[in-house]
Amino acid sequence: MGEHRGVKFPREVLDRFSSLGVDLPSYFSAGHLGTRMGIEVVEAAPEKVVGTMPVEGNTQPYGLLHGGASAVLAETLGSVGAMLHGGPEKVAVGVDLNCTHHRGLSSGHVTGTATPVHRGRSTATYEIVITDESGRRVCSARLTCLLRDAPRPPATA
């Protein structure tokens, strides 16, 4: 396992992206929304993506973890897995997200783990299980991403 900016990547993933001249840390991101919500991806591979998110700052008016925050964590982790599966030649675009919320939380952190259900040439589906600090399931989610060809840089003269 190699590490970039605190995220553990399998060596073959790092090698695959760098061999094509792709700067993985700039290509790989939780995005602006994920950053504002405090999402931290701690492990990333096509077979498994793990990330955390604080409950504080991501609550609804009753003080409980917002279901939409769980959805953002789920889509972030599943999209990262799909992106790594597709490689630098593809862009992962979420097309379907389903979340079932099992329990409310008012404090602490949640951990999401995304594992593949299907990894094909044009789509990838991930199951994302979000748990509390005691390992109790908070949310079950499923994300399907379309794998589109990555835009090619303009030819130089």
Coordinates of N, CA, C and O in Angstrom, one line a residue:
M1 N 0.8 -1.2 0.0 CA 0.0 0.0 0.0 C 0.9 1.2 0.0 O 1.8 1.4 0.8
G2 N 0.5 2.2 -0.9 CA 1.2 3.5 -0.9 C 0.2 4.5 -0.2 O -0.9 4.2 0.0
E3 N 0.8 5.7 0.1 CA -0.1 6.7 0.7 C 0.1 8.0 0.0 O 1.3 8.4 -0.3
H4 N -1.0 8.7 -0.2 CA -0.9 10.1 -0.8 C -1.9 10.9 0.0 O -3.1 10.6 0.1
R5 N -1.4 12.0 0.6 CA -2.2 12.9 1.4 C -3.1 12.2 2.4 O -4.3 12.5 2.5
G6 N -2.5 11.2 3.1 CA -3.3 10.5 4.1 C -4.2 9.4 3.7 O -4.9 8.8 4.5
V7 N -4.3 9.2 2.3 CA -5.2 8.2 1.8 C -4.3 7.0 1.4 O -3.3 7.1 0.7
K8 N -4.7 5.8 1.8 CA -3.9 4.6 1.5 C -4.5 4.0 0.1 O -5.7 3.8 0.0
F9 N -3.6 3.9 -0.8 CA -3.9 3.4 -2.2 C -3.1 2.1 -2.4 O -1.9 2.1 -2.0
P10 N -3.6 1.1 -3.1 CA -2.8 0.0 -3.5 C -1.7 0.5 -4.4 O -1.9 1.3 -5.2
R11 N -0.5 -0.1 -4.3 CA 0.6 0.3 -5.2 C 0.3 0.3 -6.6 O 0.6 1.1 -7.4
E12 N -0.5 -0.8 -7.1 CA -0.8 -0.9 -8.5 C -1.7 0.2 -9.0 O -1.6 0.7 -10.1
V13 N -2.5 0.8 -8.1 CA -3.4 1.9 -8.5 C -2.5 3.2 -8.6 O -2.6 3.9 -9.6
L14 N -1.6 3.4 -7.7 CA -0.7 4.5 -7.8 C 0.2 4.4 -9.1 O 0.3 5.4 -9.9
D15 N 0.7 3.2 -9.4 CA 1.5 3.0 -10.6 C 0.7 3.2 -11.9 O 1.2 3.8 -12.8
R16 N -0.6 2.7 -11.9 CA -1.4 2.8 -13.1 C -1.6 4.3 -13.5 O -1.5 4.7 -14.6
F17 N -2.0 5.1 -12.5 CA -2.3 6.5 -12.7 C -1.0 7.3 -13.1 O -1.0 8.0 -14.0
S18 N 0.1 7.0 -12.3 CA 1.3 7.8 -12.6 C 2.0 7.4 -13.9 O 2.6 8.2 -14.6
S19 N 1.8 6.1 -14.4 CA 2.3 5.7 -15.7 C 1.7 6.5 -16.8 O 2.3 6.6 -17.9
L20 N 0.5 7.0 -16.6 CA -0.2 7.8 -17.7 C 0.0 9.3 -17.5 O -0.7 10.1 -18.1
G21 N 0.8 9.7 -16.5 CA 1.0 11.1 -16.2 C -0.1 11.7 -15.5 O -0.2 13.0 -15.5
V22 N -0.9 11.0 -14.8 CA -2.0 11.5 -14.0 C -1.6 11.7 -12.6 O -1.1 10.8 -11.9
D23 N -1.8 13.0 -12.1 CA -1.5 13.3 -10.7 C -2.6 12.8 -9.9 O -3.7 13.5 -9.8
L24 N -2.5 11.6 -9.2 CA -3.6 11.0 -8.5 C -4.2 12.0 -7.4 O -5.4 12.1 -7.3
P25 N -3.3 12.6 -6.6 CA -3.9 13.5 -5.6 C -4.8 14.6 -6.1 O -5.8 14.9 -5.5
S26 N -4.5 15.2 -7.3 CA -5.4 16.2 -7.8 C -6.6 15.6 -8.5 O -7.6 16.2 -8.6
Y27 N -6.4 14.4 -9.1 CA -7.5 13.7 -9.8 C -8.5 13.1 -8.8 O -9.7 13.1 -9.0
F28 N -8.0 12.7 -7.6 CA -8.8 12.1 -6.6 C -9.2 13.1 -5.5 O -8.3 13.7 -4.9
S29 N -10.5 13.2 -5.3 CA -10.9 14.2 -4.3 C -12.3 13.9 -3.8 O -13.1 13.3 -4.6
A30 N -12.6 14.3 -2.6 CA -14.0 14.2 -2.1 C -14.8 15.4 -2.6 O -16.0 15.5 -2.4
G31 N -14.2 16.4 -3.3 CA -14.8 17.5 -3.9 C -15.1 18.6 -2.8 O -14.8 18.4 -1.6
H32 N -15.5 19.7 -3.3 CA -15.8 20.9 -2.4 C -16.8 20.6 -1.4 O -16.7 20.9 -0.2
L33 N -17.9 19.9 -1.8 CA -19.0 19.6 -0.8 C -18.5 18.6 0.3 O -18.7 18.9 1.4
G34 N -17.8 17.6 -0.2 CA -17.2 16.6 0.8 C -16.3 17.3 1.8 O -16.3 17.0 3.0
T35 N -15.5 18.2 1.3 CA -14.5 18.9 2.1 C -15.3 19.8 3.2 O -14.9 19.8 4.3
R36 N -16.3 20.5 2.7 CA -17.1 21.3 3.7 C -17.8 20.5 4.7 O -18.0 20.9 5.8
M37 N -18.1 19.2 4.4 CA -18.8 18.4 5.3 C -17.8 17.6 6.2 O -18.3 16.8 7.1
G38 N -16.5 17.7 6.0 CA -15.5 17.1 6.8 C -15.3 15.6 6.4 O -14.8 14.8 7.2
I39 N -15.6 15.2 5.2 CA -15.4 13.8 4.8 C -13.9 13.6 4.5 O -13.3 14.4 3.9
E40 N -13.4 12.5 5.1 CA -12.0 12.2 4.9 C -12.0 10.7 4.4 O -12.5 9.8 5.1
V41 N -11.4 10.6 3.2 CA -11.2 9.2 2.7 C -9.9 8.7 3.2 O -8.9 9.4 3.1
V42 N -10.0 7.6 3.9 CA -8.8 7.0 4.5 C -8.2 5.8 3.8 O -7.0 5.5 4.0
E43 N -9.0 5.2 3.0 CA -8.5 4.0 2.2 C -9.2 4.0 0.9 O -10.4 4.2 0.9
A44 N -8.5 3.8 -0.2 CA -9.2 3.8 -1.5 C -8.6 2.8 -2.5 O -7.4 2.8 -2.7
A45 N -9.4 1.9 -2.9 CA -9.0 0.9 -3.9 C -10.3 0.5 -4.7 O -11.4 0.8 -4.2
P46 N -10.2 0.0 -5.9 CA -11.5 -0.4 -6.6 C -12.3 -1.4 -5.8 O -13.5 -1.4 -5.9
E47 N -11.7 -2.2 -4.9 CA -12.3 -3.2 -4.2 C -12.9 -2.7 -2.8 O -13.8 -3.4 -2.3
K48 N -12.5 -1.6 -2.4 CA -12.9 -1.1 -1.1 C -12.5 0.4 -0.9 O -11.3 0.7 -1.0
V49 N -13.5 1.2 -0.5 CA -13.2 2.6 -0.2 C -13.8 2.9 1.2 O -14.9 2.5 1.5
V50 N -13.0 3.5 2.1 CA -13.4 3.7 3.5 C -13.2 5.2 3.7 O -12.2 5.8 3.4
G51 N -14.2 5.8 4.4 CA -14.1 7.2 4.7 C -14.9 7.5 5.9 O -15.8 6.8 6.4
T52 N -14.6 8.7 6.6 CA -15.3 9.1 7.8 C -15.9 10.5 7.6 O -15.5 11.2 6.7
M53 N -16.9 10.8 8.5 CA -17.5 12.1 8.4 C -18.0 12.4 9.8 O -18.6 11.6 10.5
P54 N -17.8 13.7 10.3 CA -18.4 14.0 11.6 C -19.9 14.2 11.6 O -20.4 14.6 10.5
V55 N -20.5 13.9 12.7 CA -22.0 14.2 12.7 C -22.2 15.7 12.9 O -23.0 16.3 12.3
E56 N -21.4 16.3 13.8 CA -21.5 17.7 14.1 C -21.3 18.5 12.8 O -20.3 18.2 12.0
G57 N -22.2 19.5 12.6 CA -22.1 20.3 11.4 C -22.9 19.7 10.2 O -23.0 20.3 9.2
N58 N -23.3 18.4 10.4 CA -24.1 17.7 9.3 C -25.4 17.2 9.8 O -25.8 16.1 9.5
T59 N -26.0 18.0 10.6 CA -27.3 17.6 11.2 C -28.5 18.4 10.6 O -28.3 19.5 10.0
Q60 N -29.7 17.8 10.9 CA -30.9 18.5 10.5 C -31.4 19.3 11.7 O -30.8 19.3 12.7
P61 N -32.6 20.0 11.6 CA -33.0 20.8 12.7 C -33.2 20.2 14.0 O -33.2 20.8 15.1
Y62 N -33.5 18.8 14.1 CA -33.7 18.1 15.3 C -32.3 17.7 16.0 O -32.3 17.1 17.0
G63 N -31.2 18.1 15.3 CA -29.9 17.8 15.9 C -29.4 16.4 15.5 O -28.4 15.9 16.1
L64 N -30.1 15.7 14.6 CA -29.7 14.4 14.2 C -28.9 14.4 12.9 O -29.1 15.4 12.1
L65 N -28.1 13.4 12.6 CA -27.4 13.4 11.4 C -28.4 13.5 10.2 O -29.4 12.7 10.2
H66 N -28.1 14.4 9.3 CA -29.0 14.6 8.2 C -28.9 13.4 7.2 O -27.8 13.0 6.9
G67 N -30.0 12.9 6.8 CA -30.0 11.8 5.8 C -29.3 12.2 4.5 O -28.6 11.4 3.9
G68 N -29.4 13.5 4.1 CA -28.7 14.0 3.0 C -27.2 13.9 3.2 O -26.4 13.7 2.2
A69 N -26.7 14.1 4.4 CA -25.3 14.0 4.7 C -24.8 12.6 4.5 O -23.7 12.4 3.9
S70 N -25.6 11.6 5.0 CA -25.2 10.2 4.7 C -25.2 9.9 3.2 O -24.3 9.2 2.8
A71 N -26.1 10.5 2.5 CA -26.2 10.3 1.0 C -24.9 10.9 0.4 O -24.3 10.2 -0.5
V72 N -24.5 12.0 0.8 CA -23.2 12.6 0.3 C -22.0 11.7 0.6 O -21.2 11.5 -0.3
L73 N -21.9 11.2 1.8 CA -20.8 10.3 2.1 C -20.9 9.1 1.3 O -19.9 8.7 0.7
A74 N -22.1 8.5 1.1 CA -22.2 7.3 0.3 C -21.8 7.6 -1.2 O -21.1 6.8 -1.8
E75 N -22.3 8.6 -1.7 CA -22.0 8.9 -3.1 C -20.6 9.2 -3.3 O -19.9 8.8 -4.3
T76 N -20.0 9.9 -2.4 CA -18.5 10.2 -2.5 C -17.7 8.9 -2.5 O -16.9 8.7 -3.4
L77 N -18.0 8.0 -1.5 CA -17.2 6.8 -1.4 C -17.4 5.9 -2.6 O -16.5 5.3 -3.2
G78 N -18.7 5.7 -3.0 CA -19.0 4.8 -4.2 C -18.4 5.4 -5.5 O -17.9 4.6 -6.3
S79 N -18.4 6.7 -5.6 CA -17.9 7.3 -6.8 C -16.3 7.2 -6.9 O -15.8 7.0 -8.0
V80 N -15.7 7.3 -5.7 CA -14.2 7.1 -5.7 C -13.9 5.6 -6.1 O -13.0 5.4 -6.9
G81 N -14.6 4.7 -5.6 CA -14.4 3.3 -6.0 C -14.6 3.1 -7.5 O -13.8 2.5 -8.2
A82 N -15.7 3.7 -8.0 CA -16.0 3.5 -9.5 C -14.9 4.2 -10.3 O -14.5 3.7 -11.3
M83 N -14.5 5.4 -9.8 CA -13.4 6.1 -10.6 C -12.1 5.3 -10.6 O -11.5 5.2 -11.6
L84 N -11.8 4.7 -9.5 CA -10.6 3.9 -9.4 C -10.7 2.6 -10.3 O -9.8 2.2 -10.9
H85 N -11.9 2.0 -10.3 CA -12.2 0.9 -11.2 C -12.0 1.3 -12.6 O -11.4 0.6 -13.4
G86 N -12.6 2.4 -13.0 CA -12.5 2.8 -14.4 C -11.1 3.2 -14.8 O -10.8 3.1 -16.0
G87 N -10.3 3.7 -13.9 CA -9.0 4.1 -14.2 C -9.0 5.5 -14.8 O -10.0 6.2 -15.0
P88 N -7.8 6.0 -15.2 CA -7.6 7.3 -15.7 C -8.3 7.6 -17.0 O -8.5 8.7 -17.4
E89 N -8.7 6.5 -17.7 CA -9.3 6.6 -19.0 C -10.8 6.9 -18.9 O -11.5 7.2 -19.9
K90 N -11.4 6.8 -17.7 CA -12.8 6.9 -17.5 C -13.1 8.0 -16.5 O -12.3 8.3 -15.6
V91 N -14.4 8.5 -16.5 CA -14.9 9.4 -15.5 C -16.2 8.7 -15.0 O -17.0 8.3 -15.7
A92 N -16.3 8.7 -13.6 CA -17.4 8.0 -13.0 C -18.5 9.1 -12.7 O -18.2 10.1 -12.1
V93 N -19.7 8.9 -13.2 CA -20.8 9.8 -13.0 C -22.0 9.1 -12.3 O -22.5 8.1 -12.9
G94 N -22.3 9.5 -11.1 CA -23.4 8.8 -10.4 C -24.7 9.0 -11.2 O -25.1 10.1 -11.6
V95 N -25.5 7.9 -11.4 CA -26.8 7.9 -12.0 C -27.9 7.4 -11.2 O -29.1 7.7 -11.5
D96 N -27.6 6.7 -10.1 CA -28.7 6.2 -9.2 C -28.1 6.1 -7.8 O -27.1 5.4 -7.6
L97 N -28.8 6.6 -6.8 CA -28.4 6.5 -5.4 C -29.6 6.2 -4.6 O -30.7 6.8 -4.7
N98 N -29.5 5.1 -3.8 CA -30.6 4.7 -2.9 C -30.1 4.6 -1.5 O -29.0 4.0 -1.3
C99 N -30.7 5.2 -0.5 CA -30.3 5.2 0.9 C -31.4 4.8 1.8 O -32.5 5.4 1.6
T100 N -31.2 3.9 2.7 CA -32.1 3.6 3.7 C -31.4 3.9 5.1 O -30.3 3.5 5.4
H101 N -32.1 4.8 5.8 CA -31.6 5.3 7.1 C -32.1 4.5 8.2 O -33.4 4.3 8.4
H102 N -31.3 3.9 9.1 CA -31.7 3.0 10.1 C -31.7 3.5 11.5 O -32.5 3.1 12.3
R103 N -30.9 4.5 11.8 CA -30.9 5.1 13.2 C -30.4 6.5 13.1 O -29.6 6.9 12.2
G104 N -30.8 7.3 14.1 CA -30.3 8.7 14.2 C -29.1 8.8 15.1 O -28.9 8.0 16.0
L105 N -28.3 9.8 14.8 CA -27.1 10.1 15.6 C -27.1 11.6 15.9 O -27.4 12.4 15.0
S106 N -26.6 11.9 17.1 CA -26.5 13.4 17.4 C -25.1 13.8 17.7 O -24.8 15.0 17.9
S107 N -24.1 12.8 17.7 CA -22.7 13.2 17.9 C -21.8 12.1 17.4 O -22.3 11.0 17.0
G108 N -20.5 12.4 17.4 CA -19.5 11.5 17.0 C -19.2 11.5 15.5 O -19.4 12.5 14.9
H109 N -18.7 10.4 15.0 CA -18.3 10.3 13.6 C -19.0 9.1 13.1 O -19.3 8.1 13.8
V110 N -19.2 9.1 11.8 CA -19.7 7.9 11.1 C -18.6 7.4 10.1 O -17.7 8.2 9.7
T111 N -18.6 6.1 9.8 CA -17.6 5.5 8.9 C -18.4 4.8 7.8 O -19.3 4.1 8.1
G112 N -18.0 5.1 6.6 CA -18.6 4.5 5.4 C -17.7 3.6 4.7 O -16.5 3.9 4.6
T113 N -18.1 2.4 4.3 CA -17.3 1.5 3.6 C -18.1 1.1 2.3 O -19.2 0.5 2.4
A114 N -17.4 1.3 1.2 CA -18.0 1.0 -0.1 C -17.3 -0.2 -0.7 O -16.1 -0.2 -0.8
T115 N -18.1 -1.2 -1.1 CA -17.6 -2.4 -1.7 C -18.4 -2.6 -3.0 O -19.6 -2.3 -3.1
P116 N -17.8 -3.2 -4.1 CA -18.4 -3.3 -5.3 C -19.5 -4.4 -5.3 O -19.3 -5.5 -4.7
V117 N -20.6 -4.2 -6.0 CA -21.6 -5.2 -6.3 C -21.4 -5.6 -7.7 O -21.6 -6.8 -8.1
H118 N -21.1 -4.7 -8.6 CA -20.9 -4.9 -10.0 C -19.8 -4.0 -10.5 O -19.9 -2.8 -10.3
R119 N -18.8 -4.5 -11.3 CA -17.8 -3.6 -11.9 C -17.7 -4.0 -13.4 O -17.0 -5.0 -13.7
G120 N -18.4 -3.3 -14.2 CA -18.3 -3.6 -15.6 C -17.5 -2.5 -16.4 O -16.8 -1.7 -15.9
R121 N -17.7 -2.6 -17.8 CA -17.0 -1.7 -18.6 C -17.7 -0.3 -18.7 O -17.0 0.7 -18.8
S122 N -19.0 -0.3 -18.5 CA -19.8 1.0 -18.7 C -20.5 1.4 -17.4 O -20.9 2.6 -17.3
T123 N -20.6 0.5 -16.4 CA -21.2 0.9 -15.2 C -20.5 0.2 -14.0 O -19.9 -0.8 -14.2
A124 N -20.6 0.8 -12.8 CA -20.1 0.2 -11.6 C -21.1 0.5 -10.5 O -21.6 1.6 -10.4
T125 N -21.5 -0.5 -9.7 CA -22.4 -0.4 -8.6 C -21.7 -0.7 -7.3 O -21.0 -1.8 -7.3
Y126 N -21.9 0.1 -6.3 CA -21.2 -0.1 -5.0 C -22.3 -0.1 -3.9 O -23.2 0.7 -4.0
E127 N -22.1 -1.0 -2.9 CA -22.9 -0.9 -1.7 C -22.1 -0.2 -0.7 O -20.9 -0.4 -0.6
I128 N -22.7 0.8 0.0 CA -22.0 1.6 1.0 C -22.8 1.4 2.3 O -24.0 1.6 2.4
V129 N -22.0 0.9 3.3 CA -22.5 0.7 4.7 C -21.9 1.8 5.5 O -20.7 1.9 5.6
I130 N -22.8 2.5 6.2 CA -22.4 3.6 7.1 C -22.7 3.2 8.5 O -23.8 2.8 8.8
T131 N -21.7 3.2 9.4 CA -21.8 2.8 10.8 C -21.4 3.9 11.7 O -20.7 4.8 11.4
D132 N -21.9 3.8 13.0 CA -21.5 4.7 14.0 C -20.2 4.2 14.7 O -19.7 3.2 14.3
E133 N -19.8 4.9 15.7 CA -18.5 4.5 16.4 C -18.6 3.2 17.1 O -17.6 2.6 17.4
S134 N -19.8 2.7 17.3 CA -20.0 1.4 18.0 C -20.1 0.2 16.9 O -20.4 -0.9 17.3
G135 N -20.0 0.6 15.7 CA -20.2 -0.4 14.6 C -21.6 -0.7 14.2 O -21.9 -1.6 13.4
R136 N -22.6 0.1 14.8 CA -24.0 -0.1 14.4 C -24.3 0.5 13.1 O -23.9 1.7 12.9
R137 N -25.1 -0.1 12.3 CA -25.4 0.4 11.0 C -26.4 1.6 11.1 O -27.4 1.5 11.7
V138 N -26.0 2.7 10.5 CA -26.7 3.9 10.4 C -27.5 4.0 9.1 O -28.6 4.5 9.1
C139 N -26.8 3.6 8.0 CA -27.4 3.8 6.7 C -26.9 2.7 5.8 O -25.7 2.3 5.9
S140 N -27.8 2.2 4.9 CA -27.4 1.3 3.9 C -27.7 2.0 2.6 O -28.8 2.5 2.4
A141 N -26.7 2.0 1.7 CA -26.8 2.7 0.4 C -26.3 1.9 -0.7 O -25.5 1.0 -0.6
R142 N -26.8 2.2 -1.9 CA -26.3 1.6 -3.2 C -26.2 2.7 -4.2 O -27.1 3.5 -4.4
L143 N -25.0 2.8 -4.9 CA -24.8 3.8 -5.9 C -24.4 3.1 -7.2 O -23.5 2.2 -7.2
T144 N -25.0 3.5 -8.3 CA -24.5 3.1 -9.6 C -24.0 4.3 -10.3 O -24.6 5.4 -10.4
C145 N -22.8 4.1 -10.9 CA -22.1 5.1 -11.7 C -22.0 4.7 -13.1 O -21.7 3.5 -13.4
L146 N -22.2 5.6 -14.0 CA -21.9 5.4 -15.4 C -20.4 5.7 -15.6 O -19.9 6.7 -15.1
L147 N -19.7 4.9 -16.4 CA -18.3 5.1 -16.6 C -18.1 5.7 -18.1 O -18.3 4.9 -19.0
R148 N -17.9 7.0 -18.1 CA -17.8 7.6 -19.4 C -16.3 7.8 -19.8 O -15.4 7.9 -18.9
D149 N -16.0 7.9 -21.1 CA -14.6 8.2 -21.5 C -14.2 9.6 -20.9 O -15.0 10.5 -21.0
A150 N -13.0 9.6 -20.4 CA -12.5 10.9 -19.9 C -12.2 11.8 -21.0 O -11.8 11.4 -22.1
P151 N -12.4 13.1 -20.8 CA -12.1 14.1 -21.9 C -10.6 14.0 -22.2 O -9.8 13.9 -21.3
R152 N -10.3 14.1 -23.4 CA -8.9 14.0 -23.9 C -8.4 15.5 -23.9 O -9.1 16.4 -24.4
P153 N -7.1 15.7 -23.5 CA -6.6 17.0 -23.6 C -6.4 17.4 -25.1 O -6.2 16.5 -25.9
P154 N -6.5 18.7 -25.4 CA -6.4 19.1 -26.8 C -5.0 18.8 -27.3 O -4.0 18.8 -26.6
A155 N -4.9 18.4 -28.6 CA -3.6 18.1 -29.2 C -2.8 19.4 -29.3 O -3.3 20.5 -29.5
T156 N -1.5 19.2 -29.1 CA -0.6 20.4 -29.2 C 0.0 20.4 -30.6 O 0.3 19.3 -31.2
A157 N 0.3 21.6 -31.1 CA 0.8 21.7 -32.5 C 2.3 21.6 -32.5 O 3.0 21.8 -31.6

